[in-house]
Coordinates of C-alpha atoms in Angstrom, one line a residue:
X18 CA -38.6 11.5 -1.5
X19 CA -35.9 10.3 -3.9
X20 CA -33.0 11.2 -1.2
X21 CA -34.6 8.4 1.1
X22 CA -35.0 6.1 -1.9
X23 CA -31.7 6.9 -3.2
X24 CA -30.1 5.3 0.2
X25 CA -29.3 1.3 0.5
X26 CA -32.4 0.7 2.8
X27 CA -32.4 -2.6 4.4
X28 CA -36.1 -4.1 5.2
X29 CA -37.7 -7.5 6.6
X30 CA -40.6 -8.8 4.7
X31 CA -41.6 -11.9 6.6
X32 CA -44.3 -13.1 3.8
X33 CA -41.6 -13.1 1.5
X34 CA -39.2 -15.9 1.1
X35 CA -35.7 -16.3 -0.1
X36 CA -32.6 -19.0 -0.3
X37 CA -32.0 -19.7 3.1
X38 CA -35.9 -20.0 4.5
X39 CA -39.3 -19.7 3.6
X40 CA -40.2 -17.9 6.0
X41 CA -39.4 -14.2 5.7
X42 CA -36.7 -12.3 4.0
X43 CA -34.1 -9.7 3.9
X44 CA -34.4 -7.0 1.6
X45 CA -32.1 -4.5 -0.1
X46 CA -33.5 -1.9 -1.7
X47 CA -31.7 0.7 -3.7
X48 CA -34.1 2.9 -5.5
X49 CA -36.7 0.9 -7.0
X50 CA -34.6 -2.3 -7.4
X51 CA -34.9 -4.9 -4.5
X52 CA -32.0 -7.3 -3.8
X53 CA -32.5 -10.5 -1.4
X54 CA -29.5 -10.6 1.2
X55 CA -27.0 -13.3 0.1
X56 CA -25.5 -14.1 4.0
X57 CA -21.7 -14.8 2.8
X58 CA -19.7 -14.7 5.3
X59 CA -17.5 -11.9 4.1
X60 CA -15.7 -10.5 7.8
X61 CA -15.1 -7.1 9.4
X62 CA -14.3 -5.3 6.2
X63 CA -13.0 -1.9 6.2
X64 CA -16.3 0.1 4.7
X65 CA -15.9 3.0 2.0
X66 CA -17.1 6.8 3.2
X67 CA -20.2 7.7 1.3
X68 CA -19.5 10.4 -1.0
X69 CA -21.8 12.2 -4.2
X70 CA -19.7 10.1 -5.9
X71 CA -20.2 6.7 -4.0
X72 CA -24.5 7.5 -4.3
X73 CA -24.2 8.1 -7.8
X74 CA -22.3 4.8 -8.4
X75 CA -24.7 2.8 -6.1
X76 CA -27.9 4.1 -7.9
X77 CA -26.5 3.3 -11.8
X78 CA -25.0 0.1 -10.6
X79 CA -28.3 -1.0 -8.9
X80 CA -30.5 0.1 -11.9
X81 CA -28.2 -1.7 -14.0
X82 CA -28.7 -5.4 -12.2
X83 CA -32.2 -4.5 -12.1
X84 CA -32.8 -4.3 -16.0
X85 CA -30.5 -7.7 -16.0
X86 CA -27.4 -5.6 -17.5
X87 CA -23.9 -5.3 -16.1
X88 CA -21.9 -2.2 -14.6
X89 CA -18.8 -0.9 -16.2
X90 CA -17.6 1.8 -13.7
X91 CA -15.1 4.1 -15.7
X92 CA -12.3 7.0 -15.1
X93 CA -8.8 7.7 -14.4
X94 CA -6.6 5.6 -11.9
X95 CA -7.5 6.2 -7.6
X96 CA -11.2 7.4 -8.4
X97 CA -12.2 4.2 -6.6
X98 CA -14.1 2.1 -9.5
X99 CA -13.0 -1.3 -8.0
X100 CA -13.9 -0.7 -4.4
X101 CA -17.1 1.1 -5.0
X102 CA -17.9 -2.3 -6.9
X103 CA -16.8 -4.5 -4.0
X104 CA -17.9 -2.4 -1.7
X105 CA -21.9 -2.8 -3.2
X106 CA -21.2 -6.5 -3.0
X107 CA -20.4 -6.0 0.7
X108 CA -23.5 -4.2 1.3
X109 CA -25.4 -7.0 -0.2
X110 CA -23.7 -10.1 1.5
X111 CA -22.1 -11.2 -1.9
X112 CA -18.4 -12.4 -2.9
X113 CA -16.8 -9.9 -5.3
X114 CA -13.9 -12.1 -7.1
X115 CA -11.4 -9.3 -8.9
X116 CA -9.6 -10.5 -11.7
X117 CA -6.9 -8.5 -13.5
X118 CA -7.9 -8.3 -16.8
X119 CA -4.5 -8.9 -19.3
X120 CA -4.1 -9.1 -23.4
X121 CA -2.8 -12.3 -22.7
X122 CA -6.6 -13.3 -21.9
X123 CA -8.3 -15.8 -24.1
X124 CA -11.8 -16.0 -24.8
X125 CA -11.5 -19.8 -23.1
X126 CA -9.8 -17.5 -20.1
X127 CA -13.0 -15.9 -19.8
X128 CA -15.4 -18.9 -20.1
X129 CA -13.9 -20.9 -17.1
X130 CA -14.5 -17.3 -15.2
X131 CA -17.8 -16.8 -16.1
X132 CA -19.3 -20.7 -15.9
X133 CA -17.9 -20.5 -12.4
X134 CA -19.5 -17.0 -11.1
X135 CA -23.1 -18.2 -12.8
X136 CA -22.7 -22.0 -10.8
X137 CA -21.3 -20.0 -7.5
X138 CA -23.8 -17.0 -7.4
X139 CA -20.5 -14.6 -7.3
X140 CA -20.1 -11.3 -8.7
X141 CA -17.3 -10.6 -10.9
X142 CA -15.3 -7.3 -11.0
X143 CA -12.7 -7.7 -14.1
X144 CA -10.6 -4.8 -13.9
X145 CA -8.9 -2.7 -16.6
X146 CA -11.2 -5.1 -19.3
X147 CA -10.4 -2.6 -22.2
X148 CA -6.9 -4.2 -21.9
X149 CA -8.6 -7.6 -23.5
X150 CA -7.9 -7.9 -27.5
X151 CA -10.9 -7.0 -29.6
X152 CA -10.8 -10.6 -31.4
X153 CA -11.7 -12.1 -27.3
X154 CA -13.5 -9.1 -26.8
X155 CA -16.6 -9.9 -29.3
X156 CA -16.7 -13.7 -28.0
X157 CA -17.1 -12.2 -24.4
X158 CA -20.0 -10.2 -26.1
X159 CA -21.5 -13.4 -26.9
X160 CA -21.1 -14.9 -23.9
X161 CA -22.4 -12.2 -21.7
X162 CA -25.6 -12.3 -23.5
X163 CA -26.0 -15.5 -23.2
X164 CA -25.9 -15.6 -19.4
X165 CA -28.2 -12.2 -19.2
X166 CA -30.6 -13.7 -21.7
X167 CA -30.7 -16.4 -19.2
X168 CA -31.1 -14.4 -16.1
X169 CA -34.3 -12.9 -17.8
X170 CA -35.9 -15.7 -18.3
X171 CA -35.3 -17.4 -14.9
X172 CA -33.9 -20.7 -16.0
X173 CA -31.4 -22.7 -14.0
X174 CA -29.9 -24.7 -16.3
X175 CA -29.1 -23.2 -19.7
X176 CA -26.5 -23.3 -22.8
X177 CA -23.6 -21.7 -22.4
X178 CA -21.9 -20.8 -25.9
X179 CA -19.3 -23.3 -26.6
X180 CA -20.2 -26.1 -24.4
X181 CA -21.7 -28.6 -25.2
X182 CA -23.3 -29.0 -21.2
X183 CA -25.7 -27.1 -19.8
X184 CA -24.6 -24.9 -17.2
X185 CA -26.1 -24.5 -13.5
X186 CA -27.6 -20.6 -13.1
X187 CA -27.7 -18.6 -9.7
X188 CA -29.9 -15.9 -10.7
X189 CA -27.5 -13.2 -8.3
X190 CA -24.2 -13.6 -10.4
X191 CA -23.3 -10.3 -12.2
X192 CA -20.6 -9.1 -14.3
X193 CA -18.6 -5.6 -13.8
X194 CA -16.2 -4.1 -16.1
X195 CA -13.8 -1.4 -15.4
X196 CA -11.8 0.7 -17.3
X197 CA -8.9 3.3 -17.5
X198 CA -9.8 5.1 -20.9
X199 CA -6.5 7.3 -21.0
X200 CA -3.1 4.9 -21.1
X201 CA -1.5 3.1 -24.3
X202 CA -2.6 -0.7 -25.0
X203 CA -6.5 0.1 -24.0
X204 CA -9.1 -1.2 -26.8
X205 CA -12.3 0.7 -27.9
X206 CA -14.9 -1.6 -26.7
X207 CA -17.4 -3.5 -29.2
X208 CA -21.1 -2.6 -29.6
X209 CA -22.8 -5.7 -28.8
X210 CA -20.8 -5.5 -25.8
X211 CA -21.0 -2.1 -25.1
X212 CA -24.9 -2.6 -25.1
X213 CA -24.6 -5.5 -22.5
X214 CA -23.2 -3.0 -19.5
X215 CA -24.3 0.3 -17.7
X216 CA -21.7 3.2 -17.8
X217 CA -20.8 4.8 -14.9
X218 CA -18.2 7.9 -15.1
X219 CA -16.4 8.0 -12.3
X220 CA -14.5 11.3 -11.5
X221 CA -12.3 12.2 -8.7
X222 CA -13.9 12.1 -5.3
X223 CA -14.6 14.6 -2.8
X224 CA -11.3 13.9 -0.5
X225 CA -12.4 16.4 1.9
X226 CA -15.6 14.1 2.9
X227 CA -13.3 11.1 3.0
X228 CA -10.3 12.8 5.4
X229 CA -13.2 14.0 7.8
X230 CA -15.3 10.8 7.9
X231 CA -12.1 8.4 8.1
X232 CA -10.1 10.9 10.9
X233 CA -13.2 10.9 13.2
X234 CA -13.8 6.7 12.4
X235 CA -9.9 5.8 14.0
X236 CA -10.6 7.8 17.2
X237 CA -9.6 11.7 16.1
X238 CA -12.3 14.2 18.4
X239 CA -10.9 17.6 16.3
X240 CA -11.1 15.9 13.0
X241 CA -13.8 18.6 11.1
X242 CA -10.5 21.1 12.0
X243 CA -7.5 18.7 11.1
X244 CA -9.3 17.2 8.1
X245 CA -9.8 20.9 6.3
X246 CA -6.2 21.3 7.1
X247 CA -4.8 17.9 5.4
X248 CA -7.1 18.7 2.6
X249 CA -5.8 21.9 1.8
X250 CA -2.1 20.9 2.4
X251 CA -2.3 18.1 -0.2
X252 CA -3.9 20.7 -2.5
X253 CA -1.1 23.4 -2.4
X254 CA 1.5 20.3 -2.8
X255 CA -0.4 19.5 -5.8
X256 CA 0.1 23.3 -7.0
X257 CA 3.4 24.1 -5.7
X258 CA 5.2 21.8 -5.8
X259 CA 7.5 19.9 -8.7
X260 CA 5.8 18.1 -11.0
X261 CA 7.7 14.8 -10.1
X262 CA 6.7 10.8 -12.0
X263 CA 6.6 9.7 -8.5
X264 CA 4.5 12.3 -6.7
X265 CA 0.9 10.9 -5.7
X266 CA -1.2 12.7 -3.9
X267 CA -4.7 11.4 -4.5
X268 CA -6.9 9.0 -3.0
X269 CA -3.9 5.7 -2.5
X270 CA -1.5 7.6 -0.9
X271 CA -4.3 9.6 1.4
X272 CA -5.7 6.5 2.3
X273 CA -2.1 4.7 3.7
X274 CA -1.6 8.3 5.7
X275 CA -4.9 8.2 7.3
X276 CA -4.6 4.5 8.4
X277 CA -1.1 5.0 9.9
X278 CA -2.8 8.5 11.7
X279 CA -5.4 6.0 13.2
X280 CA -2.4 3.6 14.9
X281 CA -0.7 7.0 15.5
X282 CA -3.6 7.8 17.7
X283 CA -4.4 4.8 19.0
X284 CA -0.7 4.4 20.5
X285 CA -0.6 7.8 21.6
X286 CA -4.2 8.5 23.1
X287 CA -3.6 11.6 25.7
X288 CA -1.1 13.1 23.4
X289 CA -1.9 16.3 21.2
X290 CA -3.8 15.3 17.9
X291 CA -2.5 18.3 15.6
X292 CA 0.4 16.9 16.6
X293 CA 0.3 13.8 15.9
X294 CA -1.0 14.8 12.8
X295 CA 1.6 17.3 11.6
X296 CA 3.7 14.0 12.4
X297 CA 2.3 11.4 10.3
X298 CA 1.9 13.8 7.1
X299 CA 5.9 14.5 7.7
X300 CA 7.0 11.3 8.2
X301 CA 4.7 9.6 5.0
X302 CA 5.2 12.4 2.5
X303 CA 9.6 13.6 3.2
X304 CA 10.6 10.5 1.6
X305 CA 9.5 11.1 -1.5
X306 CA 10.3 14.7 -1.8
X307 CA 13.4 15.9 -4.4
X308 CA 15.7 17.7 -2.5
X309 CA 13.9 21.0 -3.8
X310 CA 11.0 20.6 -2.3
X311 CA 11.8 19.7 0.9
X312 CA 11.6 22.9 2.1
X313 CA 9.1 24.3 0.6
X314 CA 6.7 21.3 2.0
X315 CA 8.2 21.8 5.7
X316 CA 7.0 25.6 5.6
X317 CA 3.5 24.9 4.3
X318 CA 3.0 22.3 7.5
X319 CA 4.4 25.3 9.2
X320 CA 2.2 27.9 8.1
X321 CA -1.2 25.0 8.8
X322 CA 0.0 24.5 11.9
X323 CA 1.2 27.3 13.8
X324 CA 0.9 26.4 17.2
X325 CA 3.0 23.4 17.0
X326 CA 6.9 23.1 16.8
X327 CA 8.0 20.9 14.5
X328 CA 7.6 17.0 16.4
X329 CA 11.2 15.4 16.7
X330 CA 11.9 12.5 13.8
X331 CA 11.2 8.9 14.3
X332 CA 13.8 7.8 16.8
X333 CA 14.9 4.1 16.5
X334 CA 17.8 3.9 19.2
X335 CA 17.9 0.1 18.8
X336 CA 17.8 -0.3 15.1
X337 CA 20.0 2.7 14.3
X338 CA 23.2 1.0 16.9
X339 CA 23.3 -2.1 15.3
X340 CA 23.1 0.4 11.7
X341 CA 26.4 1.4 12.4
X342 CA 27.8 -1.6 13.1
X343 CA 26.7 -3.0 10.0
X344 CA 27.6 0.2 8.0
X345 CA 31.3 -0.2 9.7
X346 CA 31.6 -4.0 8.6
X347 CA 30.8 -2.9 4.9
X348 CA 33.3 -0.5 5.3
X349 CA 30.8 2.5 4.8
X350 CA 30.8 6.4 5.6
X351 CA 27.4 6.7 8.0
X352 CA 26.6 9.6 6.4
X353 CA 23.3 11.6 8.3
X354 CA 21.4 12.1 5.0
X355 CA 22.1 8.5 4.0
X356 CA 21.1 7.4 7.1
X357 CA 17.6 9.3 7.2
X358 CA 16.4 7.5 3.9
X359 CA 17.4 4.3 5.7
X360 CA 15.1 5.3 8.4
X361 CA 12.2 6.5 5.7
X362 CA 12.7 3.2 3.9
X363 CA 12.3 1.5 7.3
X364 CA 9.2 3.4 8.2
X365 CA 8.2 2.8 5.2
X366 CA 8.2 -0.9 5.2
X367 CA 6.3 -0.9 8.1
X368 CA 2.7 0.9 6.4
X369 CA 3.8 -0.5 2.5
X370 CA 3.7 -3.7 1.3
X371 CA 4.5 -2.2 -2.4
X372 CA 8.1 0.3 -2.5
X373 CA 9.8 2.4 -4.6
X374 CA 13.1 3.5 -4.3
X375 CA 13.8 6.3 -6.6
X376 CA 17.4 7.6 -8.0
X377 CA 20.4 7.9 -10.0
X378 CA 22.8 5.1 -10.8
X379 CA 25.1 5.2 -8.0
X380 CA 23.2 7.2 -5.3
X381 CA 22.9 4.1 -2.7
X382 CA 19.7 2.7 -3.3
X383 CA 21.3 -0.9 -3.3
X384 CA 23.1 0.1 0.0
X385 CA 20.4 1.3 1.4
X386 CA 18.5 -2.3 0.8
X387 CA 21.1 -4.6 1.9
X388 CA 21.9 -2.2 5.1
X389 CA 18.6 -2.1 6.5
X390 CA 17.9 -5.7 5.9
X391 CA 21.0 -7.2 7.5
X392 CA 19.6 -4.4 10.9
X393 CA 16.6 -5.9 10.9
X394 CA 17.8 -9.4 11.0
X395 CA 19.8 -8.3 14.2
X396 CA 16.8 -6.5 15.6
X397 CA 14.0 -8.7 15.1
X398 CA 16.2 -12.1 15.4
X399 CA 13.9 -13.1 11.6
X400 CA 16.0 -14.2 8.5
X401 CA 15.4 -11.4 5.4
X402 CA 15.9 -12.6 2.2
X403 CA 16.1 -10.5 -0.9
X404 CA 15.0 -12.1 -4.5
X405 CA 16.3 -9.6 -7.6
X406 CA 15.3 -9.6 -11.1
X407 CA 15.7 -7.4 -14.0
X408 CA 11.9 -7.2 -15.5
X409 CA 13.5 -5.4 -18.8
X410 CA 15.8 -8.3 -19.5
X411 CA 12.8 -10.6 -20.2
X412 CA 9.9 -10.3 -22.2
X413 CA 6.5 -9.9 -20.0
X414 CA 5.1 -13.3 -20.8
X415 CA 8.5 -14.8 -19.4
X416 CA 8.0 -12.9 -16.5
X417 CA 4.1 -13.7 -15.3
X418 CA 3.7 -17.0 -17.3
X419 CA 2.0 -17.9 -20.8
X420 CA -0.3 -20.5 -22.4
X421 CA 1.1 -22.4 -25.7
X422 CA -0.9 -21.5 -28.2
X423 CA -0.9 -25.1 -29.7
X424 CA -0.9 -27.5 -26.7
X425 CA -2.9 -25.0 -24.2
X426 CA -0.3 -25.9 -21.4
X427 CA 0.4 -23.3 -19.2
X428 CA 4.2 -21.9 -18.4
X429 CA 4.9 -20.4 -15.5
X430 CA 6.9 -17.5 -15.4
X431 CA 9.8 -15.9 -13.2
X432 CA 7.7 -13.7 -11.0
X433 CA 5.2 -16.4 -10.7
X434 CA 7.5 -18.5 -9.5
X435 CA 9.3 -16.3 -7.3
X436 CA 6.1 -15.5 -5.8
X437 CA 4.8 -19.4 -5.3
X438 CA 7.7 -20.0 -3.5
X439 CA 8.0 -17.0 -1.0
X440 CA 4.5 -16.3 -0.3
X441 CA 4.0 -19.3 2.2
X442 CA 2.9 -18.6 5.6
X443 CA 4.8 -21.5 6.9
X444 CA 8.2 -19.9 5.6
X445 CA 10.4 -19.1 8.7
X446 CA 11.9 -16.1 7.3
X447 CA 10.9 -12.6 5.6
X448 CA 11.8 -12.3 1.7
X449 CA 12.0 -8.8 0.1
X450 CA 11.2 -9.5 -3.9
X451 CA 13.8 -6.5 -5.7
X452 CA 12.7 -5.8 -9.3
X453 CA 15.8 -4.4 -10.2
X454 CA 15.2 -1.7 -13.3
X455 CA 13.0 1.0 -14.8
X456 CA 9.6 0.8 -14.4
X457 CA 6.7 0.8 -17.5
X458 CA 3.9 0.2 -18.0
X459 CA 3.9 -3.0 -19.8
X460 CA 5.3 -5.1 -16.8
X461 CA 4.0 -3.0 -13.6
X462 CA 0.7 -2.9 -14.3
X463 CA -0.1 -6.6 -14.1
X464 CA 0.8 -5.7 -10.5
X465 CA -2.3 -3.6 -10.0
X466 CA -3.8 -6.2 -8.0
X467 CA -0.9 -7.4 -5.8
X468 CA -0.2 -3.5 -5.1
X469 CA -3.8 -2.4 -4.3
X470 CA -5.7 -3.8 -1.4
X471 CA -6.4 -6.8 -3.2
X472 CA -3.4 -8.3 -2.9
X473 CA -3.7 -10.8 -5.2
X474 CA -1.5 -12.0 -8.3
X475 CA -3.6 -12.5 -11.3
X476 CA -2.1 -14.5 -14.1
X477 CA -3.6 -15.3 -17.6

């Protein structure tokens, strides 16, 4: 029955045999493709809800490292191409390393990567790869095939192109591609590379599924009810509403509101879960709202939930004393509406680790930074520090770092360097890092990795 077969189906064979003994096995089977556990030590990782979607990813990706070919998972932004990836890996006891795929990327770039997965026995996700330059892109071809002509025929040692040593081969290291096919800067990929990977389209997932499953996994008993009514909430918004740059309402933003719901439950256990519900969706989603939309938003959460009056605002007695005290010493008006995006910035801080503050020249938005940071020094007895830089005043290699073309020596750039020095656990205080200007493309989405739930910064 292909529904059974279709499932990841874990089995012990002991007349089989595999790295760690001779004596019996653990299988994977997905479909008719059989995968030997790999034991790595990967922790409690937060597990993806199985959706169509999820199944249909699982089965191509599986028949792909079956035939010896890669996976190239493709579609639009949030769909989940990157985690469905790791998320396999996880299932199979393997390290996923994630690499954020640049056009700064050389074809020497790539070597080191590769070389390193085949002599570890890692899988490699390289995200957005259509960002590559097609001159790279056809030596990565080469490359690729190398290792997978390899893989077929069971060496362990073989040539890989270029060097002139042979290279160590774990037969478990794969290669997955994925791509965002609809933004500016993206390549058509090559042929002979084309040929090397298995396509997977990946379209938006069935959020529904993912609200019920992830509601009743952090402790919510009513969650078949509440989850219909988040669904359909985010659905009108996504109707009704303005059609704003900044509006998200797929799979990233349900995701962050779903986790804070589960430490909104678990702090609150006897209290009323629609509730507590109506409260989380309020508190994530105002913030972001234009001022015309406001209301319109607070009378659809009234309509889906009836029965409940509106819960009281996040009340922060401490915080908000020592506000005014800091608002009086930079001789400010503590105006309410002011105030309350303090507040949303500060509940924000607290679920984000990535922030947007959104408005025009003058509206407070540097206020509102240097306000809150100065109260939470008070409150939490913790230096904050605040780093600025303008990322349109410099060119994007200056910012992340670049490789001389003639010496091959790297340069480090501003962000780079900002981020070496203030991401070290043994730094006694808390640093905010302010890029101060607009936001494109060019420069934010070499942040795709530190944003996500990766958070890591990939350089060249």
């Amino acid at each position: 029955d292909f529904d059974w077969l279709k499932q990841a189906r874990f089995y012990w064979r002991p007349s089989a045999s595999d790295d760690v003994s001779s004596d019996g096995a653990t299988v994977v089977s997905v479909t008719d493709v059989d995968f030997n556990y790999q034991y790595e030590y990967l922790g409690a990782k937060e597990r993806l809800v199985i959706t169509p979607l999820t199944d249909k990813c699982y089965i191509t990706l599986a028949q792909a490292l079956g035939m010896y070919f890669g996976g190239a998972p493709a579609g639009p932004a949030g769909t989940g191409k990157t985690e469905t990836t790791k998320d396999l890996g996880n299932t199979l006891g393997i390290f996923v390393v994630v690499t954020n795929c640049t056009d700064q990327m050389k074809y020497t770039d790539c070597a080191k990567i590769f070389k390193g997965l085949c002599q570890g026995g890692l899988w490699g996700c390289f995200d957005e790869f259509n960002r590559i330059t097609l001159p790279v892109l056809s030596v990565v071809a080469q490359q690729v095939l190398a290792i997978q002509n390899a893989k077929k025929q069971g060496v362990e040692l073989f040539q890989f192109p270029g060097d002139p040593q042979n290279i160590s081969l774990q037969p478990v290291c794969a290669f997955f591609i994925t791509m965002n096919p609809g933004y500016a800067g993206r390549q058509e990929l090559p042929e002979n590379l084309k040929a090397l990977f298995r396509g997977v389209a990946m379209m938006v997932p069935d959020f529904q599924i993912i609200k019920k499953v992830k509601m009743c996994s952090v402790g919510y008993k009513d969650f078949d009810l509440l989850s219909a009514k988040f669904f359909s909430l985010y659905a009108t918004c996504k109707e009704q509403l303005s059609n704003q740059r900044h509006y998200d309402w797929g799979l990233r933003n349900i995701l962050s509101v779903l986790r804070t719901m589960g430490t909104t439950k678990r702090e609150n256990e006897t209290t009323n879960e629609a509730l507590l519900v109506y409260r989380t969706v309020r508190d994530m989603n105002l913030s972001k709202l234009v001022a015309q939309d406001v209301q319109l938003f607070l009378s659809l959460l009234a309509d889906l939930f009836p029965d409940e009056s509106s819960p009281p605002k996040g009340h922060y007695p401490k915080e908000e004393a020592i506000l005014k005290n800091v608002v009086k010493r930079h001789q400010l008006m503590y105006h309410d509406s002011w105030v309350l995006k303090v507040k949303q910035f500060y509940e924000t801080t607290k679920v984000r680790h990535g922030i947007m503050l959104v408005g025009p020249s003058g509206g407070g938005k540097s206020c509102i930074f240097k306000c809150l940071k100065e109260t939470l020094q008070e409150s939490d007895g913790i230096q904050y520090k605040d780093v600025r830089f303008n990322p349109k005043s410099i060119r994007s290699q200056e910012m992340y770092g670049e490789t001389d073309p003639m010496s091959g020596e790297w340069t480090t750039g501003i962000f780079a360097a900002i981020w070496a020095k203030y991401n070290s656990r043994n730094n006694a205080f808390n640093t905010w890092i302010i890029a101060d200007g607009p936001v494109d493309a060019i420069w934010i989405e070499d942040l795709n990795t530190v944003l996500d739930d990766n958070k890591i910064l990939t350089l060249a």
